[in-house]
């Protein structure tokens, strides 16, 4: 089944919907404070993408494009996407929503890096992500995994 992935706007409705997700934290709180203080406008662009089932936001992820000059993962250094907060609401898991969001990220044709949560390894392997060679200075407490489009390789 094809799901429609939408870029989410920062507004009170979206921030209310985010409360259903487990990984609700500082990023969401700071967006809320910026909205309250008029530092950002209602309906500003957010780094979040999501899928609705009817009017309910059931899956979401954050995507951020990192510029090549900050790249420490690829050879040659290049722009890549950092993906985080991929999450599907419990009743909607296992129905292809997570896969659809990852496919959307892949459609940019850039390498994608993420830090998987414990126990989600099988999902990430299914959608084609592999571990990088661990570099202590670079990765510290992280456990990055990466998806490569054709033509990109690890440093
Ligand atoms: C991990 C998560 C993002 C995956 O999204 P999803 O929409 O449930 O996954 P999909 O339906 O798109 O699954 C894609 C593939 O990965 C597999 N998969 C998904 N979750 C899996 C899991 N926990 N273990 C093993 N395989 C899994 C699916 O079977 C499917 O395989 P298929 O293509 O052969 O049918 C989502 O389940 C989630 O947010 N979970 C929150 C909690 C968490 O991290 N759980 C980890 C497991 S405890």
GROMACS .gro file of C-alpha atoms and ligand atoms in nm:
model
  203
    1UNK     CA    1   0.000   0.000   0.000
    2UNK     CA    2   0.129   0.347  -0.087
    3UNK     CA    3   0.122   0.601   0.196
    4UNK     CA    4   0.137   0.974   0.151
    5UNK     CA    5   0.431   1.133   0.331
    6UNK     CA    6   0.378   1.496   0.430
    7UNK     CA    7   0.616   1.762   0.550
    8UNK     CA    8   0.486   1.870   0.890
    9UNK     CA    9   0.437   2.232   0.985
   10UNK     CA   10   0.508   2.365   1.331
   11UNK     CA   11   0.176   2.465   1.483
   12UNK     CA   12  -0.017   2.383   1.799
   13UNK     CA   13  -0.203   2.098   1.629
   14UNK     CA   14   0.116   1.922   1.517
   15UNK     CA   15   0.279   1.971   1.858
   16UNK     CA   16  -0.028   1.824   2.027
   17UNK     CA   17  -0.009   1.524   1.792
   18UNK     CA   18   0.358   1.474   1.879
   19UNK     CA   19   0.260   1.406   2.242
   20UNK     CA   20   0.138   1.061   2.137
   21UNK     CA   21   0.492   0.960   2.045
   22UNK     CA   22   0.734   0.814   2.297
   23UNK     CA   23   1.028   1.018   2.179
   24UNK     CA   24   0.872   1.345   2.281
   25UNK     CA   25   1.144   1.559   2.429
   26UNK     CA   26   1.352   1.875   2.416
   27UNK     CA   27   1.316   1.925   2.042
   28UNK     CA   28   0.936   1.937   2.065
   29UNK     CA   29   0.938   2.147   2.383
   30UNK     CA   30   1.168   2.404   2.226
   31UNK     CA   31   0.947   2.425   1.916
   32UNK     CA   32   0.650   2.484   2.147
   33UNK     CA   33   0.832   2.758   2.340
   34UNK     CA   34   0.947   2.927   2.018
   35UNK     CA   35   0.589   2.924   1.893
   36UNK     CA   36   0.455   3.065   2.221
   37UNK     CA   37   0.719   3.341   2.223
   38UNK     CA   38   0.652   3.424   1.857
   39UNK     CA   39   1.015   3.341   1.775
   40UNK     CA   40   0.878   3.116   1.503
   41UNK     CA   41   0.557   3.174   1.317
   42UNK     CA   42   0.259   2.943   1.319
   43UNK     CA   43   0.291   2.694   1.031
   44UNK     CA   44   0.670   2.733   1.002
   45UNK     CA   45   0.851   2.450   0.827
   46UNK     CA   46   0.976   2.176   1.061
   47UNK     CA   47   1.232   1.902   1.002
   48UNK     CA   48   0.952   1.648   1.055
   49UNK     CA   49   0.771   1.435   0.798
   50UNK     CA   50   0.472   1.222   0.879
   51UNK     CA   51   0.195   0.995   0.759
   52UNK     CA   52  -0.169   1.043   0.855
   53UNK     CA   53  -0.432   0.773   0.888
   54UNK     CA   54  -0.746   0.980   0.844
   55UNK     CA   55  -0.682   1.280   1.067
   56UNK     CA   56  -0.445   1.095   1.302
   57UNK     CA   57  -0.068   1.134   1.270
   58UNK     CA   58   0.046   0.769   1.301
   59UNK     CA   59   0.412   0.783   1.193
   60UNK     CA   60   0.680   1.047   1.187
   61UNK     CA   61   1.051   1.108   1.143
   62UNK     CA   62   1.291   1.401   1.141
   63UNK     CA   63   1.524   1.458   0.848
   64UNK     CA   64   1.808   1.708   0.832
   65UNK     CA   65   2.050   1.766   0.547
   66UNK     CA   66   2.413   1.783   0.667
   67UNK     CA   67   2.649   1.968   0.435
   68UNK     CA   68   2.955   1.797   0.286
   69UNK     CA   69   3.195   2.024   0.478
   70UNK     CA   70   3.069   1.872   0.804
   71UNK     CA   71   3.069   1.515   0.670
   72UNK     CA   72   3.286   1.264   0.858
   73UNK     CA   73   3.129   0.949   0.719
   74UNK     CA   74   3.158   0.933   0.341
   75UNK     CA   75   3.426   0.912   0.076
   76UNK     CA   76   3.431   1.154  -0.096
   77UNK     CA   77   3.271   1.384   0.165
   78UNK     CA   78   2.922   1.476   0.055
   79UNK     CA   79   2.588   1.610   0.170
   80UNK     CA   80   2.389   1.347   0.355
   81UNK     CA   81   2.066   1.317   0.552
   82UNK     CA   82   2.052   1.264   0.925
   83UNK     CA   83   1.733   1.077   1.017
   84UNK     CA   84   1.605   1.061   1.374
   85UNK     CA   85   1.286   1.013   1.572
   86UNK     CA   86   1.143   0.758   1.331
   87UNK     CA   87   0.846   0.620   1.521
   88UNK     CA   88   0.516   0.455   1.442
   89UNK     CA   89   0.231   0.457   1.698
   90UNK     CA   90   0.192   0.107   1.855
   91UNK     CA   91  -0.141   0.019   1.689
   92UNK     CA   92  -0.001   0.102   1.346
   93UNK     CA   93   0.332  -0.081   1.362
   94UNK     CA   94   0.411  -0.360   1.119
   95UNK     CA   95   0.190  -0.215   0.843
   96UNK     CA   96   0.462  -0.057   0.629
   97UNK     CA   97   0.454   0.299   0.769
   98UNK     CA   98   0.815   0.291   0.890
   99UNK     CA   99   0.929   0.149   0.558
  100UNK     CA  100   0.736   0.418   0.368
  101UNK     CA  101   0.904   0.698   0.564
  102UNK     CA  102   1.249   0.550   0.504
  103UNK     CA  103   1.171   0.512   0.132
  104UNK     CA  104   1.073   0.877   0.124
  105UNK     CA  105   1.410   0.973   0.279
  106UNK     CA  106   1.590   0.752   0.024
  107UNK     CA  107   1.414   0.930  -0.262
  108UNK     CA  108   1.651   1.227  -0.215
  109UNK     CA  109   1.931   1.003  -0.345
  110UNK     CA  110   2.168   1.103  -0.061
  111UNK     CA  111   2.328   0.873   0.195
  112UNK     CA  112   2.129   0.853   0.518
  113UNK     CA  113   2.267   0.819   0.868
  114UNK     CA  114   2.072   0.728   1.179
  115UNK     CA  115   2.126   0.598   1.531
  116UNK     CA  116   1.894   0.304   1.584
  117UNK     CA  117   1.713   0.246   1.907
  118UNK     CA  118   1.785  -0.078   2.085
  119UNK     CA  119   1.573  -0.362   1.944
  120UNK     CA  120   1.502  -0.193   1.610
  121UNK     CA  121   1.803  -0.350   1.431
  122UNK     CA  122   1.594  -0.600   1.237
  123UNK     CA  123   1.382  -0.324   1.090
  124UNK     CA  124   1.690  -0.123   0.986
  125UNK     CA  125   1.853  -0.429   0.828
  126UNK     CA  126   1.533  -0.494   0.630
  127UNK     CA  127   1.537  -0.142   0.487
  128UNK     CA  128   1.902  -0.173   0.384
  129UNK     CA  129   2.101   0.006   0.657
  130UNK     CA  130   2.443  -0.124   0.763
  131UNK     CA  131   2.678  -0.044   1.052
  132UNK     CA  132   2.974   0.184   0.996
  133UNK     CA  133   3.322   0.103   1.114
  134UNK     CA  134   3.320   0.239   1.471
  135UNK     CA  135   3.541   0.546   1.516
  136UNK     CA  136   3.562   0.633   1.884
  137UNK     CA  137   3.645   1.003   1.844
  138UNK     CA  138   3.371   1.055   1.590
  139UNK     CA  139   3.100   0.824   1.718
  140UNK     CA  140   3.151   0.837   2.096
  141UNK     CA  141   2.833   0.690   2.246
  142UNK     CA  142   2.659   0.660   1.912
  143UNK     CA  143   2.601   0.349   1.709
  144UNK     CA  144   2.553   0.495   1.361
  145UNK     CA  145   2.409   0.296   1.077
  146UNK     CA  146   2.398   0.409   0.717
  147UNK     CA  147   2.222   0.356   0.389
  148UNK     CA  148   2.426   0.427   0.076
  149UNK     CA  149   2.282   0.519  -0.261
  150UNK     CA  150   2.488   0.380  -0.546
  151UNK     CA  151   2.820   0.567  -0.581
  152UNK     CA  152   2.877   0.657  -0.213
  153UNK     CA  153   3.107   0.469   0.021
  154UNK     CA  154   3.230   0.486   0.377
  155UNK     CA  155   3.539   0.697   0.454
  156LIG     C1  156   1.069   0.029   1.441
  156LIG     C2  157   0.957   0.097   1.364
  156LIG     C3  158   0.997   0.239   1.327
  156LIG     C4  159   0.928   0.017   1.236
  156LIG     O1  160   0.819   0.075   1.166
  156LIG     P1  161   0.695  -0.018   1.120
  156LIG     O2  162   0.600   0.065   1.045
  156LIG     O3  163   0.643  -0.088   1.239
  156LIG     O4  164   0.768  -0.124   1.025
  156LIG     P2  165   0.722  -0.171   0.877
  156LIG     O5  166   0.584  -0.223   0.885
  156LIG     O6  167   0.747  -0.061   0.781
  156LIG     O7  168   0.823  -0.290   0.857
  156LIG     C5  169   0.922  -0.299   0.753
  156LIG     C6  170   0.989  -0.434   0.765
  156LIG     O8  171   1.063  -0.442   0.889
  156LIG     C7  172   1.012  -0.551   0.967
  156LIG     N1  173   1.007  -0.510   1.109
  156LIG     C8  174   0.949  -0.398   1.157
  156LIG     N2  175   0.965  -0.393   1.292
  156LIG     C9  176   1.032  -0.505   1.325
  156LIG    C10  177   1.078  -0.557   1.448
  156LIG     N3  178   1.059  -0.495   1.563
  156LIG     N4  179   1.144  -0.674   1.446
  156LIG    C11  180   1.166  -0.740   1.331
  156LIG     N5  181   1.124  -0.696   1.210
  156LIG    C12  182   1.059  -0.579   1.208
  156LIG    C13  183   0.875  -0.579   0.915
  156LIG     O9  184   0.837  -0.712   0.938
  156LIG    C14  185   0.887  -0.550   0.766
  156LIG    O10  186   0.945  -0.657   0.699
  156LIG     P3  187   0.891  -0.704   0.554
  156LIG    O11  188   0.926  -0.589   0.461
  156LIG    O12  189   0.969  -0.828   0.525
  156LIG    O13  190   0.745  -0.723   0.567
  156LIG    C15  191   0.826   0.102   1.448
  156LIG    O14  192   0.781  -0.028   1.471
  156LIG    C16  193   0.840   0.177   1.579
  156LIG    O15  194   0.830   0.299   1.585
  156LIG     N6  195   0.861   0.108   1.688
  156LIG    C17  196   0.872   0.179   1.813
  156LIG    C18  197   0.935   0.099   1.912
  156LIG    C19  198   1.060   0.032   1.862
  156LIG    O16  199   1.161   0.089   1.832
  156LIG     N7  200   1.050  -0.092   1.855
  156LIG    C20  201   1.157  -0.172   1.812
  156LIG    C21  202   1.113  -0.313   1.824
  156LIG     S1  203   1.084  -0.358   1.992
   0.00000   0.00000   0.00000
